mmCIF file of C-alpha atoms in Angstrom:
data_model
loop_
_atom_site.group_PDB
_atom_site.id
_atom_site.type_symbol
_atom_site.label_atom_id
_atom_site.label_comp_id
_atom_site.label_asym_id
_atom_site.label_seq_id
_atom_site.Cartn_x
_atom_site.Cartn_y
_atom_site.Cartn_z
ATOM 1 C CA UNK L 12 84.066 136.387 124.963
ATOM 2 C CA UNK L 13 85.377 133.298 124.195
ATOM 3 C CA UNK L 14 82.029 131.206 124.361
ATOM 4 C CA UNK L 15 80.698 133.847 121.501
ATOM 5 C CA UNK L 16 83.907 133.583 119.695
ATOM 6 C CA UNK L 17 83.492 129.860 119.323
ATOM 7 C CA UNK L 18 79.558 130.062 118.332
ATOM 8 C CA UNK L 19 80.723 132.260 115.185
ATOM 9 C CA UNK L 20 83.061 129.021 113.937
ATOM 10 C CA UNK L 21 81.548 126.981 111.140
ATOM 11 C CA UNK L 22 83.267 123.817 112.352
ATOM 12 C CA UNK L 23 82.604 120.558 109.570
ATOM 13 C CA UNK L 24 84.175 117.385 111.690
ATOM 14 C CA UNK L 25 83.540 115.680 108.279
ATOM 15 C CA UNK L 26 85.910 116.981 106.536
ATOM 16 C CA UNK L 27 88.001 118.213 109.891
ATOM 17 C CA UNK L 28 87.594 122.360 109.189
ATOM 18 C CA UNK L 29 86.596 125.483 110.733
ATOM 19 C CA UNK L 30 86.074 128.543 109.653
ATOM 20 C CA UNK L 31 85.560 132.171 111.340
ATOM 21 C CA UNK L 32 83.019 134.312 108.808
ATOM 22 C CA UNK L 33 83.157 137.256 110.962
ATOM 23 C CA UNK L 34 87.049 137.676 110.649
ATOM 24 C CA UNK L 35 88.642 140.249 109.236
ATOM 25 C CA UNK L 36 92.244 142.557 109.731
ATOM 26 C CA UNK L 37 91.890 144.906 112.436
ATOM 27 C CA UNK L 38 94.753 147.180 110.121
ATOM 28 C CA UNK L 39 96.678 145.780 107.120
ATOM 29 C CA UNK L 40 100.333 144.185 108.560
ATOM 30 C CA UNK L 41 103.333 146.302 107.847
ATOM 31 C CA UNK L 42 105.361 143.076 107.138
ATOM 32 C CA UNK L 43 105.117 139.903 105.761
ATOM 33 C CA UNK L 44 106.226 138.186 109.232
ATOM 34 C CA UNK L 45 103.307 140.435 111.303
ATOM 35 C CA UNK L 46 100.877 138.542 108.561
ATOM 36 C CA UNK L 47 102.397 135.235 109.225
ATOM 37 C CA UNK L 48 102.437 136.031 112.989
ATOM 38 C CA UNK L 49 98.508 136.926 112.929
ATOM 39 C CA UNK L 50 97.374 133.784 110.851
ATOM 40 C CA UNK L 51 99.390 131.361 112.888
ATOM 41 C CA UNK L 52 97.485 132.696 115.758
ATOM 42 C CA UNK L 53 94.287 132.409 114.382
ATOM 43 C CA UNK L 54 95.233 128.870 112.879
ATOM 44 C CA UNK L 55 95.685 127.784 116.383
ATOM 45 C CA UNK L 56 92.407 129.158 117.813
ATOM 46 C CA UNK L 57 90.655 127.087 114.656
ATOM 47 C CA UNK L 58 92.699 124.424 115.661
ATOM 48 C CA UNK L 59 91.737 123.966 119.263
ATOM 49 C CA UNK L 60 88.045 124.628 118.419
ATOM 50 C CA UNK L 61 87.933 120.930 116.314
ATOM 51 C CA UNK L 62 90.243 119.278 119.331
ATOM 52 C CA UNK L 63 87.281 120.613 121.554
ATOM 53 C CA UNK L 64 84.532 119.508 118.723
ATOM 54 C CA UNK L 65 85.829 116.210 118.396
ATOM 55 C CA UNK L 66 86.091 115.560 122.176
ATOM 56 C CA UNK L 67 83.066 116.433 122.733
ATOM 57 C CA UNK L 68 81.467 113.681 120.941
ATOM 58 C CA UNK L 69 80.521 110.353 121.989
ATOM 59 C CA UNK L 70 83.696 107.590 122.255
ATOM 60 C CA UNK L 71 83.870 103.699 121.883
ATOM 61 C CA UNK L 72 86.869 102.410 124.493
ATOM 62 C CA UNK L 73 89.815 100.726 122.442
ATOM 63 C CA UNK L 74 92.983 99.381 123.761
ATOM 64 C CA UNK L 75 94.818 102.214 121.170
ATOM 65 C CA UNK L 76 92.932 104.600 123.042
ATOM 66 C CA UNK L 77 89.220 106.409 122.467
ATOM 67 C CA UNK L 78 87.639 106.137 118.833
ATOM 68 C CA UNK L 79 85.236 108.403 117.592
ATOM 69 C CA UNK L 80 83.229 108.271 114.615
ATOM 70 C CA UNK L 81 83.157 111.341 112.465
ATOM 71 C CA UNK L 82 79.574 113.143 111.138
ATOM 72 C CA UNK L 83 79.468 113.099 107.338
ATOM 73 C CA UNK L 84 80.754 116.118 106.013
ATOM 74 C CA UNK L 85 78.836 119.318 105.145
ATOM 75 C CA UNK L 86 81.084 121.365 102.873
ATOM 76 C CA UNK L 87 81.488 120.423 99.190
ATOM 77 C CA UNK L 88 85.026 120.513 98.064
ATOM 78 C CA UNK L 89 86.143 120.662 94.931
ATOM 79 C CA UNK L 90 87.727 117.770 92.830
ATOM 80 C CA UNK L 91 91.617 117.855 92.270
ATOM 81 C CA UNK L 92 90.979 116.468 89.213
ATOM 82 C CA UNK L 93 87.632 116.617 86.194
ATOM 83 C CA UNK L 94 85.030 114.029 86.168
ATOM 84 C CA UNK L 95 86.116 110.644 84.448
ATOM 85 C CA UNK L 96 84.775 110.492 80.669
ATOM 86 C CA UNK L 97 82.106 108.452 80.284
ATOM 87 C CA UNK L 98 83.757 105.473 77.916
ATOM 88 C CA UNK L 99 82.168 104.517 74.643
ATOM 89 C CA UNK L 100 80.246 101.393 73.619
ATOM 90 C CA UNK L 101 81.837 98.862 72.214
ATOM 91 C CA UNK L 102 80.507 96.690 69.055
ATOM 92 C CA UNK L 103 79.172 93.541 71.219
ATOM 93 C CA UNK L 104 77.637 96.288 73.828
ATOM 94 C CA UNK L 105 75.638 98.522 70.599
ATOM 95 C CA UNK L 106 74.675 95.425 69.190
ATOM 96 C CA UNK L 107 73.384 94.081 72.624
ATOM 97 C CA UNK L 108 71.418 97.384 73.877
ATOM 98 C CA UNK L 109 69.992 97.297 69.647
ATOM 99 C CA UNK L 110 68.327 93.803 70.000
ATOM 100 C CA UNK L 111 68.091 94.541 73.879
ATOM 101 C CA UNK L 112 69.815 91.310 74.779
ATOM 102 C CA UNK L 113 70.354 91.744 78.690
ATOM 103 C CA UNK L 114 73.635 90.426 80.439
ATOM 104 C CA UNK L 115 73.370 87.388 82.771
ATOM 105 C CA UNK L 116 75.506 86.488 85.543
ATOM 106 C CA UNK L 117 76.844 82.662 84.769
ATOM 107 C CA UNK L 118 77.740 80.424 87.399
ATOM 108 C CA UNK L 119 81.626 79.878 87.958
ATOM 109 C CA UNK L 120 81.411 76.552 88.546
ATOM 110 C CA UNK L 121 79.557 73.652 86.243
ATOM 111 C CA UNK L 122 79.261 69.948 86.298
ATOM 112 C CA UNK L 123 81.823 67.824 84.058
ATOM 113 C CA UNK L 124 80.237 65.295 82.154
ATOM 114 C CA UNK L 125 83.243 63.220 81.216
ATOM 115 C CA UNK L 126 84.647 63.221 84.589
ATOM 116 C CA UNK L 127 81.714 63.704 86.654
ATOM 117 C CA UNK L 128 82.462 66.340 88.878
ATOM 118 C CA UNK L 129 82.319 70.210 89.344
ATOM 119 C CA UNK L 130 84.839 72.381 87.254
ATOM 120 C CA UNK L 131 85.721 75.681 86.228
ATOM 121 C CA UNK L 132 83.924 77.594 83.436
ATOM 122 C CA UNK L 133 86.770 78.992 82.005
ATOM 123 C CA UNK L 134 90.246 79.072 82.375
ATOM 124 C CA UNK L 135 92.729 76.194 83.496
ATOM 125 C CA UNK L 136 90.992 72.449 84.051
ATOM 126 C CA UNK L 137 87.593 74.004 82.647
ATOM 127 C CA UNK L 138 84.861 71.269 82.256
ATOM 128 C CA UNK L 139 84.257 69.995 79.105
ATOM 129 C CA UNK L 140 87.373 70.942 77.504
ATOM 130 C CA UNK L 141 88.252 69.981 73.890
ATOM 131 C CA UNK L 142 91.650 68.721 74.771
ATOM 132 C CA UNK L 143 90.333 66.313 77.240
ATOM 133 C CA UNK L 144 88.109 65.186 74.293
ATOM 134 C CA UNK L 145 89.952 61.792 72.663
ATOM 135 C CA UNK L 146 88.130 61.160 70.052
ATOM 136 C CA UNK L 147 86.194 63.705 67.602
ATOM 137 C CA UNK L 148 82.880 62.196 65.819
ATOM 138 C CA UNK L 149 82.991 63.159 61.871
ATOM 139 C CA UNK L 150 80.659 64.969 60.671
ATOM 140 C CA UNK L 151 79.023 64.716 56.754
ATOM 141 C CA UNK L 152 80.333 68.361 55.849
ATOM 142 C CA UNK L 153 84.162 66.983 56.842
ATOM 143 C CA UNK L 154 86.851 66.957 54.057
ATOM 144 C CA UNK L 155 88.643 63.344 53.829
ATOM 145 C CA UNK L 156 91.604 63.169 54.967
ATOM 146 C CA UNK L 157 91.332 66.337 57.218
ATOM 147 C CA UNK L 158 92.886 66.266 60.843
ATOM 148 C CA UNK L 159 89.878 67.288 62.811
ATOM 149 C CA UNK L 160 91.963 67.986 66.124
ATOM 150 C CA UNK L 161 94.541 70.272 63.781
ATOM 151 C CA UNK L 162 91.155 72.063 62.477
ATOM 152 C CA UNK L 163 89.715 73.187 65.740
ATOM 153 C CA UNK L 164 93.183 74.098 67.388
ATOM 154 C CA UNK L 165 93.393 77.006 63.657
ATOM 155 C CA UNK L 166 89.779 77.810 64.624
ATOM 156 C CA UNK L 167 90.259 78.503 67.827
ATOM 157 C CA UNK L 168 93.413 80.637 66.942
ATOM 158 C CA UNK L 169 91.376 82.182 64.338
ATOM 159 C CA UNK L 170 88.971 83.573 67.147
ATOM 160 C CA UNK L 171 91.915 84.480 69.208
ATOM 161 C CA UNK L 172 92.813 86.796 66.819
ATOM 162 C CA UNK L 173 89.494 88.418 65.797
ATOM 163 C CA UNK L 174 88.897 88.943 69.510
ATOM 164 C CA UNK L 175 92.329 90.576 69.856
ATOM 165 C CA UNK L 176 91.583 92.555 66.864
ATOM 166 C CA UNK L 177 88.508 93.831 68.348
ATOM 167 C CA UNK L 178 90.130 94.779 71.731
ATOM 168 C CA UNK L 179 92.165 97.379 70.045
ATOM 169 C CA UNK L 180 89.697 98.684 67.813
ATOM 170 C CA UNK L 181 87.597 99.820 70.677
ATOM 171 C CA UNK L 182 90.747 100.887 72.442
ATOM 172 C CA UNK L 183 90.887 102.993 69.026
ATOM 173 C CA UNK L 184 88.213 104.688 70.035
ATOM 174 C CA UNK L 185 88.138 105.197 73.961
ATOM 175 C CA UNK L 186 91.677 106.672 73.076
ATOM 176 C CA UNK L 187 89.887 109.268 70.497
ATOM 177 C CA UNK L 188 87.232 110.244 73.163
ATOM 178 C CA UNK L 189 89.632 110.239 75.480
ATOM 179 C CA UNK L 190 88.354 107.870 77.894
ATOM 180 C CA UNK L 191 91.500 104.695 77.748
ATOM 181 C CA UNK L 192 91.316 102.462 80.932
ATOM 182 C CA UNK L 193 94.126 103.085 83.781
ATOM 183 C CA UNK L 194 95.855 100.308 83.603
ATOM 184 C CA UNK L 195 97.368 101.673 80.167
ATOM 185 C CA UNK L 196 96.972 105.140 80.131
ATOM 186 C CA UNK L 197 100.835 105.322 80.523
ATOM 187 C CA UNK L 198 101.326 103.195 77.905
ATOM 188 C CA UNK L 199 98.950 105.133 75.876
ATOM 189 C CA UNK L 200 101.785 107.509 73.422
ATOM 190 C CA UNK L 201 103.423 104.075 72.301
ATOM 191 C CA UNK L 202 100.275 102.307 71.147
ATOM 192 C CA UNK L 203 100.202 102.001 67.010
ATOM 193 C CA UNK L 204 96.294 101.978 67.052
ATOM 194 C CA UNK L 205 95.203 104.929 68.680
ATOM 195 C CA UNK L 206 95.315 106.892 65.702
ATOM 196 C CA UNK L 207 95.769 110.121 68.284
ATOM 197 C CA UNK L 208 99.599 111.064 68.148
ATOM 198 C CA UNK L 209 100.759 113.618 65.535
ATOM 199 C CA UNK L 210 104.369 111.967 65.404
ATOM 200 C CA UNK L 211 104.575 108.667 65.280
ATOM 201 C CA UNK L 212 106.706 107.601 67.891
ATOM 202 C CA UNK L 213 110.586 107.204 67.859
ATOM 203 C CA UNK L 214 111.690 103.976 66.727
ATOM 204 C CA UNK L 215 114.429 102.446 69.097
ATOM 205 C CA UNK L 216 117.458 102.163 67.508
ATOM 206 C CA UNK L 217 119.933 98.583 67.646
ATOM 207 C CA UNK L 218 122.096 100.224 70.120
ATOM 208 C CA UNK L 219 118.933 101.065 72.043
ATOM 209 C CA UNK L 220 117.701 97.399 72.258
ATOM 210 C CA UNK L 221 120.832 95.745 73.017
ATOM 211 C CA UNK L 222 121.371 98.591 75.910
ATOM 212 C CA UNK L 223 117.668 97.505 77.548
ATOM 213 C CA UNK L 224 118.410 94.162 76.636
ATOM 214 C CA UNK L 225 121.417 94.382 78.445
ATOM 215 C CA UNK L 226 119.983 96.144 81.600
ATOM 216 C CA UNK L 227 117.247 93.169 81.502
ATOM 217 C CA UNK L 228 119.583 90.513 81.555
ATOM 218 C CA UNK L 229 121.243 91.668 84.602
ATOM 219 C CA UNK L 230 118.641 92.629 86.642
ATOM 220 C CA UNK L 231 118.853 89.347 88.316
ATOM 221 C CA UNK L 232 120.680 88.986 91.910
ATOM 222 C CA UNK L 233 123.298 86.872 90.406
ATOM 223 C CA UNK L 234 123.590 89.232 87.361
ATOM 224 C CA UNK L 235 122.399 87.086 84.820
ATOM 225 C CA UNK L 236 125.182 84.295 85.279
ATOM 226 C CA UNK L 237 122.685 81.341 85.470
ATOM 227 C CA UNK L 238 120.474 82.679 83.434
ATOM 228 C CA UNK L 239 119.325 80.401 80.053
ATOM 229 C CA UNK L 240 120.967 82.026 76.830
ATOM 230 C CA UNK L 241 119.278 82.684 73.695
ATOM 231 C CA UNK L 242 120.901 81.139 70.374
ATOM 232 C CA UNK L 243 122.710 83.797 68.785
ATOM 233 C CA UNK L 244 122.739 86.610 71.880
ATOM 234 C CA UNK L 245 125.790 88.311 72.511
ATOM 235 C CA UNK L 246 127.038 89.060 76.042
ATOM 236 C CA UNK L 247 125.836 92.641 77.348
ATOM 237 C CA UNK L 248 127.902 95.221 77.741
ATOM 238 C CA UNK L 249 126.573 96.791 80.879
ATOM 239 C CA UNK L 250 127.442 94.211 83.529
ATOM 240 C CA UNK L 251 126.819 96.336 86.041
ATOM 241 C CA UNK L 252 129.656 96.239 88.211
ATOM 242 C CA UNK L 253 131.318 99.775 87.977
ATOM 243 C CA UNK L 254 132.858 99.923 91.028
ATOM 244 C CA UNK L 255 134.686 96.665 93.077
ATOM 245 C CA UNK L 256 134.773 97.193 96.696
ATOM 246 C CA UNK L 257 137.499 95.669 99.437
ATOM 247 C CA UNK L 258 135.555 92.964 101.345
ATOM 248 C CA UNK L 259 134.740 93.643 104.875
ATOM 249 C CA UNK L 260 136.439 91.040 106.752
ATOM 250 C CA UNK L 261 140.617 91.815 106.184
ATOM 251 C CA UNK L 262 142.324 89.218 104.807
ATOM 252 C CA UNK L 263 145.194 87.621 103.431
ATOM 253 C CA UNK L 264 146.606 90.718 101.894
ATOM 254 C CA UNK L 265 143.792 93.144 101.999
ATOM 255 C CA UNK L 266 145.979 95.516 103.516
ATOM 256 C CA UNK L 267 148.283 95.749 101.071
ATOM 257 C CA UNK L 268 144.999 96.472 98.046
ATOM 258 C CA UNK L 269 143.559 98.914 100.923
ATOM 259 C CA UNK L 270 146.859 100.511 100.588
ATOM 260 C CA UNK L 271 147.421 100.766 96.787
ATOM 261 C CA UNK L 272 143.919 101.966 96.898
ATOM 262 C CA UNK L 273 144.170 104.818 98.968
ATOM 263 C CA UNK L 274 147.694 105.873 97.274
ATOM 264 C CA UNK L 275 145.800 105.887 93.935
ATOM 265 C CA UNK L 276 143.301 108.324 95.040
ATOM 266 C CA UNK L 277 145.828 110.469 96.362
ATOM 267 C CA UNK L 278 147.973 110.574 93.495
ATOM 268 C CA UNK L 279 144.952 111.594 91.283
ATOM 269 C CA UNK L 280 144.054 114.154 93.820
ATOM 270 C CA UNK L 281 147.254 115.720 93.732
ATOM 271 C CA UNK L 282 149.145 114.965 90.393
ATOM 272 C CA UNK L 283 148.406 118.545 89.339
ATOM 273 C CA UNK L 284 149.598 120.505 92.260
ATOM 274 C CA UNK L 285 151.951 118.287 93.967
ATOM 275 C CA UNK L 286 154.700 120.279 94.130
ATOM 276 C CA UNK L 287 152.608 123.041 95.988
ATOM 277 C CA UNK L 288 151.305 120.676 98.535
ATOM 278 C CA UNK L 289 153.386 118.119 99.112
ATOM 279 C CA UNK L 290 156.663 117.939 100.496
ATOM 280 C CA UNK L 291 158.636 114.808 98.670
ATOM 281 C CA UNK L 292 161.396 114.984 101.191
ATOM 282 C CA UNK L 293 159.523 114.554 103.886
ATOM 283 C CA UNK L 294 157.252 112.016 102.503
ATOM 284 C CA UNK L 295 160.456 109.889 101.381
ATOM 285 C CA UNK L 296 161.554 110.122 105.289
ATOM 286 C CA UNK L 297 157.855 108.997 106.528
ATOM 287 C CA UNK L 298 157.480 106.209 103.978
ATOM 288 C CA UNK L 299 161.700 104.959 105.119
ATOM 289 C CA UNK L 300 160.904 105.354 108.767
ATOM 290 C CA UNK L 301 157.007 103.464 108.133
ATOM 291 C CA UNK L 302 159.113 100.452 106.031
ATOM 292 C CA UNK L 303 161.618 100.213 108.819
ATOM 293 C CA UNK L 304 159.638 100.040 111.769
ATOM 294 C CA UNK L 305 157.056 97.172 109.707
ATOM 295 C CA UNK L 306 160.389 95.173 109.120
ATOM 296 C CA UNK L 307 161.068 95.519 112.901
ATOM 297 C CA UNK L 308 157.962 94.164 113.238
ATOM 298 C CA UNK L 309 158.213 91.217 111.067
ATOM 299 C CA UNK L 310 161.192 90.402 112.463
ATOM 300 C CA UNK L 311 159.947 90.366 116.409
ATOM 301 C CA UNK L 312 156.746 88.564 115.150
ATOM 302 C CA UNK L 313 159.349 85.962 113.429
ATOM 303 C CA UNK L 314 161.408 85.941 116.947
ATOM 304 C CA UNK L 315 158.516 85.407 119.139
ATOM 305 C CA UNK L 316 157.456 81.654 117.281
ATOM 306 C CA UNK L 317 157.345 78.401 119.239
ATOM 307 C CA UNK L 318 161.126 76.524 119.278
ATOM 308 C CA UNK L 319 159.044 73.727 117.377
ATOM 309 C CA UNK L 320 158.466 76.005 114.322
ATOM 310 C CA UNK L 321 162.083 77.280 114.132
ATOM 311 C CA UNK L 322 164.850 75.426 111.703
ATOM 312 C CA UNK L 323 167.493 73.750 113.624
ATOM 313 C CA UNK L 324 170.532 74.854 112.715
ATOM 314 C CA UNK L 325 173.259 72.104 112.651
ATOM 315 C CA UNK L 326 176.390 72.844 115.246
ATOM 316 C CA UNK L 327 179.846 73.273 112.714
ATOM 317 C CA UNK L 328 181.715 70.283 112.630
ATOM 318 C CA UNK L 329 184.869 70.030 114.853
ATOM 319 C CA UNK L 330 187.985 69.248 112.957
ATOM 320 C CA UNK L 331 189.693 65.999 113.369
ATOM 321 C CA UNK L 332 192.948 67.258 113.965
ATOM 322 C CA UNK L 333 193.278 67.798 117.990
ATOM 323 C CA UNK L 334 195.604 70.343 119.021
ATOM 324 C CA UNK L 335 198.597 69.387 120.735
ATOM 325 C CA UNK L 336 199.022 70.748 124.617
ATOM 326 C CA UNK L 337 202.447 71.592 125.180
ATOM 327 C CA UNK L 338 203.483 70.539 128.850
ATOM 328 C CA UNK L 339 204.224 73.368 131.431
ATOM 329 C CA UNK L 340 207.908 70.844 132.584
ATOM 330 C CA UNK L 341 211.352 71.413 131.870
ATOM 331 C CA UNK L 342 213.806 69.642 131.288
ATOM 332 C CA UNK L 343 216.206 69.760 134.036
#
């Protein structure tokens, strides 16, 4: 029975399922715990069938135990979520696929002419950078009197920005397809160029900005104490220290602030009611008897120090005048 049982299970290892086809309710449960009953027992059966699949395929030894490598899988699940849009061409990619200019793979590395060895293409210490460059050879289209060095660092700016410019035109229009990358899809609502929202979004208030600014400056471990101030910025007003708690180790006099601390939270606990719960007499005689016995205390602790430590009190002076013995004879 149980051989033909386990023949009708569609077991995919893949994927790590079974599946009985020919299953089906003998009668329909009376109760919600009968059905619950009946499918954990059938979950188990399932369950024991892939244990017995999975050992019965071939092992590699590993000190963590067997390993087995799994068949691909031969069911087709669905997605959790729909296929990725496919995200639109930019400018420099129509233009490129119109005059079919094909993309090469450059080399990271190339050879530095004015110091003779291999740099990077782009980036930090690239080869043949125009800062390294001392001196710039005029040209017959120059201006007299223009600073070449102060012309090619506003060129350079001026592509900066034209490249930037570009960047969020074609984020423009992946965000009207629908098709933004993931690293700002969350960030996607407060862009100004998506030209998508309805509203356009809230604009943060001054109370707003000095609250974040605030949080920001005290997000460090020392809470912003050694931190560099800006000309003109005010201190914030969420410090972050709400509460102040006793230090660990006692001290000099931490019992006395663990003391007033625990008196104050009882007194707010029962300043409305007192007079229902607590019995002022009797506190009065606790708190006399308490004070009493720590002066008893104090006063053993006081007894008990070294001779050394204690003030020498000076003996009273005798007086000068010695008193006259009067003799036990008579006169006879």
């Amino acid at each position: 029975m149980a051989e033909e049982r386990s023949r009708s299970y569609q077991i995919d290892l893949g994927n790590l399922m079974a599946y009985d086809p020919s299953h089906h309710f003998d009668s329909i449960p009376s109760s919600r715990e009968e059905l619950i009953m009946v499918c954990l027992q059938k979950g188990t059966e399932l369950v024991q069938e892939i244990a017995n699949a999975l050992f019965s395929l071939p092992s590699t030894e590993d000190p963590d135990g067997p390993i087995i490598k799994l068949p691909p899988p031969t069911t087709k699940l669905p997605r959790e979520k729909h296929l990725p849009k496919p995200k639109p061409l930019t400018k420099w990619e129509l233009f490129a696929q119109m005059k079919g200019i094909k993309k090469h793979k450059k080399n990271k590395r190339v050879w530095d002419e004015q110091t003779g060895t291999w740099k990077r293409t782009h980036g930090y210490d690239r080869a043949n950078d125009d800062k390294d460059i001392p001196i710039i050879e005029a040209k017959p289209t120059d201006e007299p009197g223009e600073d070449p060095f102060a012309k090619r660092k506003a060129e350079k700016k001026q592509r900066v920005d034209k490249q930037e410019k570009n960047r969020l035109e074609n984020l423009k229009k992946a965000a009207k397809v629908g098709a933004l990358p993931s690293h700002i899809q969350l960030a996607a609502t407060a862009l100004p160029v998506t030209g998508t929202q309805k509203e356009a979004p809230k604009k943060a208030s001054k109370e707003d900005l000095e609250n974040v600014a605030g949080f920001a400056a005290t997000a460090t471990a020392s809470g912003g104490k050694f931190d560099k101030k800006l000309p003109g910025e005010k201190p914030p007003k969420h410090t972050g220290k709400y509460r102040k708690f006793l230090p660990v180790v006692e001290g000099k006099g931490m019992g006395a602030q663990e003391k007033q601390q625990t008196e104050k939270i009882l007194n707010q606990l029962l300043a409305k009611s007192s007079h229902e719960i607590l019995d002022v007499n009797k506190a009065v005689t606790m708190f006399n008897v308490k004070k009493e016995k720590q002066r008893k205390k104090e006063k053993e602790t006081s007894s008990s120090t070294p001779s050394k430590l204690k003030t020498k009190k000076k003996p009273l002076k005798s007086s000068s005048k010695k008193p006259v013995k009067k003799s036990s004879k008579t006169k006879h």
